[in-house]
Amino acid sequence: MPSWQEFQPFIVTGLALGGVYALSGVGLVVLYQATGVVYLAFGAVGAMGALITFSLIAAGMPHWLAWLVCLAFGGAVTLAYGMVFGPLLARRDALVKATATLGLLLVLFGAMDLLWTTSGGEVRSLTLPTDSGGFSLGHVQVTWTQVLGLGVGVLIAGATAAFLRYTKLGTAMRAMANDREITATLGVPVRRVEAAAWLGCGVLAGVAGLLLADMVALDATTLTFLVISSLAAALIARLRSIAFTFVAAIVIGLVQNMLVPIPAVSSYNDMTPFVLAAVALLVLARRQVMTRSREET
Amino acid sequence: MYGRSWKAHALVALTAMGIAALAGCGSSSPSSSSKSSSTTVSTSQCGTKPGVKATGTPIALGTIVTDQPGTSFTDIPYMAQAYFTCVNDNGGINGHPIKYYIETEQTNPTQIAADARQLVDTDHVVAIVGNTSIIECSIDSSYWKQQGYDIIDSGIAPECYSTSNSAAVNMGPRYSSDGAVQYAISQHVSKIVFDQSNVPGTQYIAAGPNALAAAAHTPIVDLTENVPISNADSVAISEVNQAGPDGAVILNFTPPDALVILKAAQTLGLADKVKLWGCSTPCNTDFLAQSLGAQWNSKLFVNAELTPPDVTNTSAMKLYKDILAQYGSSGPTKVSGGIGSFSQMGFTEAEIAVHALEGITGPYTVASVNKAIREVKDFNTGMLCQLWTYGNYPLHIPNNEDYTVTPDNGKMVTAQGCTQISAVDPQIAAYRHAAGVAGLAP
Amino acid sequence: MLETTDVTAAARPRLTLHRPPRGTAVRAAVTAVLLLFVLLALPQLLSLYYVDAMTQVAVYAVVSLGLGVLVGRVGLVSLGQIAVLAVGAWVAARLLFATAQPYPLVLLESGVITMGAGTIIGLPALRLRGLYLALITLMLAGAFSIVLATTNFPNGGHGFLGYNGKLLQIPPIRRPSFAATDPAYFRFAVVVAIIMFALVFVHIRTRPGRAWAAIRQSEPAALAAGINATLYKLWAFALASFVTGVAGGVYAGAAHYLYSYDFPAQNSIILLAVVLMGGAYNMWGAVVAGFLSQFLPALLNNWGVSNDWLTILFGIGVVQVLTTAPRGLADQFPKDMARLGRLIVRLIRRPAPAAAGGEAS
């Protein structure tokens, strides 16, 4: 069993990764609350945005502008999808809506491999200015990027929670999560609120895409399916609470990384999000009432 | 089509067209040498009749190569294709042009088996040249043997090096890792951490480094990582912790994963926490050298299976660069990685094949062509440390001497010249014995 | 689940199960002729490359059939069927290396063991509602793929896992002695597929099928009518796992060598896509799904077109199916063809000037 000192660097990496999972998880939860859609294409959108940013930087665009393009891309694609297919599937249950986003995932996935082919020894990577530089915390070296990952996660979670509670638009989103029909009859501009939710989620996908591309890898497959880890955090929070999503994401990130120095389970550390989510879902199932056939949150 | 959903369909159709248009423009990869020389003089030595286009009945050659998201070796056969096109423009093989069938696969065994049958039954190829696949050797080896083909490949799977009908121009993961490990041992490190991607056959690959470390009485730890790597920081920290300040971390990964680990080590300030870092051949690219910072100069030592192109000016190297520029810089079979070990391998395999074909008098059949391939002996490719021989042996590891290179401000430079891979690795010993090559003492 | 929830439709009783629709005899005859053609003539007509591709079509048609039972009949979406296929292939490979049993027996055993595994996992998961069930299958499949990457597939080694990572030459998984060549194995695969389809057909036409239809319509109503929903949902899981396990066994013999690469998570998503496109409700839909996911890629690969276009097509197809044609291609295609046929007939009957008055479709 490794010593406490040996665990410390993994705690840092775990917190950083957990922060980014939290950021993605919050995006997923907010969109689900407002529209009933589990946005499984979240990772793919972020991945494609990151690849576009990479290409633009390679072509000479200033970094900050290229990052903005990534956010804009995420927002635009998500908004377009939401505005076109949202109404078409509005009356269907959550499973159908989620499955439809799988269609978007496949389209983006195929497009990414077509446009950014893997060949030869070519390797793509995205660097953020926070990569160089950091500070020491005891024996551990902490980079600014890791601080950024955790910081953005905290910031987004906090800001989103506050937004949902204290602003008019946020309240409207919460109302729609409760009951879309009644909210509409109350005069809330439902389509516009939905649009705001889609756009916000899309921009978050872009942010997560950039951070993960830097912290993990700029690889379409990896980034597309990393959404499953964020989804795990959202599921543990029952797709409901921002605070729980944040905590769950941090826990997943920590546990996953802290398993690495333990030789017996080290090679299974990637399973952490899946196992934790499956367990959480099963515990959830025991409490659920079976008789409702319509999707409940 | 129905009601409101026409909007959906229009959007989807527009998106598809947009993607098609973008794909038609080609991928936006920053590294590619697009300088094409208009003179054919320098490349004409690839063939026997400069400037004369070959017009006889084609000689069909075939290859199977992995091409899937995340792993693509297409540069190798594309470079071979460039070489063959050059030959076709300059007299062909006794006036016969070479027709090269390239089958791509996505590591699906049934698909790979089907590709092999396609090449034999439908395309009627007379030789297989240029195979580069994660698993193809395992799957097709007995089929090729049954059909009478002796393969020239750039091997990865164990069967590429352990069967009588496959000879590679490269070393493959095991012997390339041997090279990296033996360099570390030569620098007197106290411990070795050997980390590789978790692909089937990790123990086969690790057996070589473990044998070398055992013979040198150096403790060695074998690690594997699931790829693609998603927590490079943790991987780097784990490796460094286990190696210790006087130890070495040796990596065996594909270029993207190796880069991710090295970058993570760099950002976390771990590069100097061990005595040295080593890497098998996939790290040997200028792109990697450019992506890493200066602290890796003389800190990272990479096994190079082929002669470093930047510092060599032999006629073969010049021909390679000229063919790449003229025939490999554009079109559907563009060599997008440019100058590097992948295209070098493709060049070398094509070179050997052409050499074998040119020696044939009489008809070009499966039997005659593969006999000629087996008879290739002591051929100077200009790309390897050694002369290349196929021969009638139960196993083939014809490339078993390596260079070691290290990054130096954005380029890979030679740190150690041609060194034999140690015969402590039992397979190397078996090959040297079978080939009757004495070899230097390990 | 995939159909629009229309209250009036729910109220209409479903009678079709007792009275066979008209034209059943014609359809049966056409099917029989088609199957005979496929078994006898097709291997002769195709090159080995396409025979191998068609063997995969047979395998994945059965896998799609299993998923179709879950999705189309019961309304349960599983995003982990490829993991189930991997389990079936694993069990078959282990038995084939470790014992000398005849191949059909090994297939049966791999089906049964996979069925056991599927049922054990299905049991606690059944309490979950549609979306959460789908997501938990996704999670479990993800966890499984990581375990598989570490345990690998049997390759003739010893011990429970039967994996020897040090081999210099890996032995192939054997095939049945009567079906060693590729064309013969194709026929074997088709025969196994026919048996699996027949098994599912029998289920659909008898009590389980009726129970599933009732559950899909409205679970509370089914419960109120005295149907043991848990039992029948579990039965669907068991059936889907069994046929997929058998398909895995057929896959093992076809491939000769198994790698964890062959079962990536995205294949489960593509499987769902093609099942939806082909039609989850229709048994022919499973065959269409097999063609889409196995034959088209082989064709495109031969023509030098990237498979990515197919991925994009499947993505578009999923969205299209869910928004407009929930019953999928197998159901929609005959209807579209019929509509086209009627249009043509109408155009032929009326002379040219009147054709402008014909309907636009």
PDB file of N, CA and C in Angstrom, chain B residues 40-52 80-93 98 315-316 319-320 322-323 326-327 347 350-351 353-355 358:
ATOM      1  N   THR B  40      12.593  15.243 -63.409  1.00  0.00           N
ATOM      2  CA  THR B  40      12.541  13.813 -63.155  1.00  0.00           C
ATOM      3  C   THR B  40      13.928  13.216 -63.093  1.00  0.00           C
ATOM      4  N   VAL B  41      14.930  14.022 -63.300  1.00  0.00           N
ATOM      5  CA  VAL B  41      16.286  13.471 -63.368  1.00  0.00           C
ATOM      6  C   VAL B  41      16.660  12.759 -62.082  1.00  0.00           C
ATOM      7  N   SER B  42      16.441  13.396 -60.931  1.00  0.00           N
ATOM      8  CA  SER B  42      16.948  12.821 -59.689  1.00  0.00           C
ATOM      9  C   SER B  42      16.208  11.560 -59.294  1.00  0.00           C
ATOM     10  N   THR B  43      14.924  11.446 -59.637  1.00  0.00           N
ATOM     11  CA  THR B  43      14.200  10.257 -59.217  1.00  0.00           C
ATOM     12  C   THR B  43      14.335   9.115 -60.224  1.00  0.00           C
ATOM     13  N   SER B  44      14.887   9.417 -61.394  1.00  0.00           N
ATOM     14  CA  SER B  44      14.847   8.412 -62.448  1.00  0.00           C
ATOM     15  C   SER B  44      15.677   7.185 -62.121  1.00  0.00           C
ATOM     16  N   GLN B  45      16.583   7.298 -61.171  1.00  0.00           N
ATOM     17  CA  GLN B  45      17.381   6.113 -60.859  1.00  0.00           C
ATOM     18  C   GLN B  45      16.575   5.041 -60.148  1.00  0.00           C
ATOM     19  N   CYS B  46      15.289   5.327 -59.862  1.00  0.00           N
ATOM     20  CA  CYS B  46      14.495   4.268 -59.250  1.00  0.00           C
ATOM     21  C   CYS B  46      14.234   3.139 -60.236  1.00  0.00           C
ATOM     22  N   GLY B  47      14.238   3.458 -61.522  1.00  0.00           N
ATOM     23  CA  GLY B  47      13.966   2.436 -62.524  1.00  0.00           C
ATOM     24  C   GLY B  47      15.174   2.185 -63.406  1.00  0.00           C
ATOM     25  N   THR B  48      15.016   1.249 -64.334  1.00  0.00           N
ATOM     26  CA  THR B  48      16.140   0.868 -65.171  1.00  0.00           C
ATOM     27  C   THR B  48      16.186   1.632 -66.487  1.00  0.00           C
ATOM     28  N   LYS B  49      15.045   2.219 -66.906  1.00  0.00           N
ATOM     29  CA  LYS B  49      15.031   2.962 -68.165  1.00  0.00           C
ATOM     30  C   LYS B  49      14.456   4.352 -67.894  1.00  0.00           C
ATOM     31  N   PRO B  50      15.335   5.292 -67.572  1.00  0.00           N
ATOM     32  CA  PRO B  50      14.844   6.630 -67.169  1.00  0.00           C
ATOM     33  C   PRO B  50      13.940   7.256 -68.202  1.00  0.00           C
ATOM     34  N   GLY B  51      12.801   7.725 -67.737  1.00  0.00           N
ATOM     35  CA  GLY B  51      11.906   8.482 -68.606  1.00  0.00           C
ATOM     36  C   GLY B  51      10.984   7.646 -69.446  1.00  0.00           C
ATOM     37  N   VAL B  52      11.188   6.329 -69.479  1.00  0.00           N
ATOM     38  CA  VAL B  52      10.349   5.489 -70.344  1.00  0.00           C
ATOM     39  C   VAL B  52       9.218   4.920 -69.512  1.00  0.00           C
ATOM     40  N   ALA B  80       5.400   3.336 -50.510  1.00  0.00           N
ATOM     41  CA  ALA B  80       5.744   2.249 -51.436  1.00  0.00           C
ATOM     42  C   ALA B  80       5.083   2.507 -52.790  1.00  0.00           C
ATOM     43  N   GLN B  81       3.850   2.961 -52.749  1.00  0.00           N
ATOM     44  CA  GLN B  81       3.138   3.289 -53.994  1.00  0.00           C
ATOM     45  C   GLN B  81       3.892   4.375 -54.751  1.00  0.00           C
ATOM     46  N   ALA B  82       4.383   5.373 -54.017  1.00  0.00           N
ATOM     47  CA  ALA B  82       5.134   6.443 -54.673  1.00  0.00           C
ATOM     48  C   ALA B  82       6.361   5.864 -55.372  1.00  0.00           C
ATOM     49  N   TYR B  83       7.040   4.966 -54.699  1.00  0.00           N
ATOM     50  CA  TYR B  83       8.221   4.325 -55.299  1.00  0.00           C
ATOM     51  C   TYR B  83       7.835   3.555 -56.557  1.00  0.00           C
ATOM     52  N   PHE B  84       6.749   2.790 -56.450  1.00  0.00           N
ATOM     53  CA  PHE B  84       6.333   1.990 -57.610  1.00  0.00           C
ATOM     54  C   PHE B  84       5.932   2.884 -58.774  1.00  0.00           C
ATOM     55  N   THR B  85       5.275   4.001 -58.467  1.00  0.00           N
ATOM     56  CA  THR B  85       4.908   4.923 -59.537  1.00  0.00           C
ATOM     57  C   THR B  85       6.156   5.457 -60.224  1.00  0.00           C
ATOM     58  N   CYS B  86       7.160   5.764 -59.419  1.00  0.00           N
ATOM     59  CA  CYS B  86       8.424   6.226 -59.986  1.00  0.00           C
ATOM     60  C   CYS B  86       9.002   5.168 -60.911  1.00  0.00           C
ATOM     61  N   VAL B  87       9.010   3.929 -60.430  1.00  0.00           N
ATOM     62  CA  VAL B  87       9.535   2.831 -61.250  1.00  0.00           C
ATOM     63  C   VAL B  87       8.733   2.712 -62.551  1.00  0.00           C
ATOM     64  N   ASN B  88       7.414   2.817 -62.434  1.00  0.00           N
ATOM     65  CA  ASN B  88       6.575   2.724 -63.633  1.00  0.00           C
ATOM     66  C   ASN B  88       6.872   3.830 -64.628  1.00  0.00           C
ATOM     67  N   ASP B  89       7.279   4.990 -64.126  1.00  0.00           N
ATOM     68  CA  ASP B  89       7.614   6.103 -65.015  1.00  0.00           C
ATOM     69  C   ASP B  89       8.991   5.948 -65.637  1.00  0.00           C
ATOM     70  N   ASN B  90       9.754   5.025 -65.117  1.00  0.00           N
ATOM     71  CA  ASN B  90      11.130   4.914 -65.584  1.00  0.00           C
ATOM     72  C   ASN B  90      11.465   3.499 -66.012  1.00  0.00           C
ATOM     73  N   GLY B  91      10.594   2.906 -66.778  1.00  0.00           N
ATOM     74  CA  GLY B  91      10.900   1.616 -67.384  1.00  0.00           C
ATOM     75  C   GLY B  91      10.198   0.448 -66.748  1.00  0.00           C
ATOM     76  N   GLY B  92       9.640   0.635 -65.559  1.00  0.00           N
ATOM     77  CA  GLY B  92       8.952  -0.487 -64.935  1.00  0.00           C
ATOM     78  C   GLY B  92       9.906  -1.637 -64.650  1.00  0.00           C
ATOM     79  N   ILE B  93       9.341  -2.798 -64.491  1.00  0.00           N
ATOM     80  CA  ILE B  93      10.143  -4.000 -64.309  1.00  0.00           C
ATOM     81  C   ILE B  93      10.202  -4.682 -65.671  1.00  0.00           C
ATOM     82  N   ILE B  98       4.024  -1.825 -62.233  1.00  0.00           N
ATOM     83  CA  ILE B  98       3.581  -2.477 -60.997  1.00  0.00           C
ATOM     84  C   ILE B  98       2.222  -1.920 -60.624  1.00  0.00           C
ATOM     85  N   SER B 315      23.009   8.130 -51.492  1.00  0.00           N
ATOM     86  CA  SER B 315      22.164   8.262 -52.683  1.00  0.00           C
ATOM     87  C   SER B 315      20.775   7.696 -52.422  1.00  0.00           C
ATOM     88  N   ALA B 316      20.711   6.628 -51.610  1.00  0.00           N
ATOM     89  CA  ALA B 316      19.390   6.052 -51.312  1.00  0.00           C
ATOM     90  C   ALA B 316      18.545   7.045 -50.544  1.00  0.00           C
ATOM     91  N   LEU B 319      17.384   9.674 -52.894  1.00  0.00           N
ATOM     92  CA  LEU B 319      16.317   9.150 -53.748  1.00  0.00           C
ATOM     93  C   LEU B 319      15.003   9.112 -52.977  1.00  0.00           C
ATOM     94  N   TYR B 320      15.084   8.679 -51.721  1.00  0.00           N
ATOM     95  CA  TYR B 320      13.896   8.619 -50.867  1.00  0.00           C
ATOM     96  C   TYR B 320      13.253   9.998 -50.761  1.00  0.00           C
ATOM     97  N   ASP B 322      13.615  12.553 -52.703  1.00  0.00           N
ATOM     98  CA  ASP B 322      13.139  13.068 -53.988  1.00  0.00           C
ATOM     99  C   ASP B 322      11.848  12.383 -54.416  1.00  0.00           C
ATOM    100  N   ILE B 323      11.784  11.087 -54.233  1.00  0.00           N
ATOM    101  CA  ILE B 323      10.554  10.372 -54.594  1.00  0.00           C
ATOM    102  C   ILE B 323       9.403  10.865 -53.732  1.00  0.00           C
ATOM    103  N   GLN B 326       8.355  14.198 -55.095  1.00  0.00           N
ATOM    104  CA  GLN B 326       7.749  14.217 -56.420  1.00  0.00           C
ATOM    105  C   GLN B 326       6.484  13.383 -56.505  1.00  0.00           C
ATOM    106  N   TYR B 327       6.511  12.199 -55.913  1.00  0.00           N
ATOM    107  CA  TYR B 327       5.376  11.294 -56.094  1.00  0.00           C
ATOM    108  C   TYR B 327       4.509  11.139 -54.857  1.00  0.00           C
ATOM    109  N   PHE B 347       9.516   3.010 -48.254  1.00  0.00           N
ATOM    110  CA  PHE B 347      10.530   3.105 -49.293  1.00  0.00           C
ATOM    111  C   PHE B 347      11.382   1.849 -49.324  1.00  0.00           C
ATOM    112  N   ALA B 350       9.565  -1.262 -50.658  1.00  0.00           N
ATOM    113  CA  ALA B 350       9.388  -1.191 -52.111  1.00  0.00           C
ATOM    114  C   ALA B 350      10.713  -1.440 -52.817  1.00  0.00           C
ATOM    115  N   GLU B 351      11.772  -0.864 -52.236  1.00  0.00           N
ATOM    116  CA  GLU B 351      13.112  -1.031 -52.814  1.00  0.00           C
ATOM    117  C   GLU B 351      13.490  -2.503 -52.913  1.00  0.00           C
ATOM    118  N   ALA B 353      11.461  -5.089 -52.878  1.00  0.00           N
ATOM    119  CA  ALA B 353      10.584  -5.784 -53.810  1.00  0.00           C
ATOM    120  C   ALA B 353      11.034  -5.563 -55.243  1.00  0.00           C
ATOM    121  N   VAL B 354      11.347  -4.324 -55.575  1.00  0.00           N
ATOM    122  CA  VAL B 354      11.782  -4.022 -56.940  1.00  0.00           C
ATOM    123  C   VAL B 354      13.091  -4.737 -57.251  1.00  0.00           C
ATOM    124  N   HIS B 355      13.970  -4.737 -56.278  1.00  0.00           N
ATOM    125  CA  HIS B 355      15.249  -5.436 -56.464  1.00  0.00           C
ATOM    126  C   HIS B 355      15.009  -6.913 -56.773  1.00  0.00           C
ATOM    127  N   GLU B 358      13.404  -7.302 -60.289  1.00  0.00           N
ATOM    128  CA  GLU B 358      14.280  -7.038 -61.427  1.00  0.00           C
ATOM    129  C   GLU B 358      15.184  -8.213 -61.744  1.00  0.00           C
TER     130      GLU B 358
END
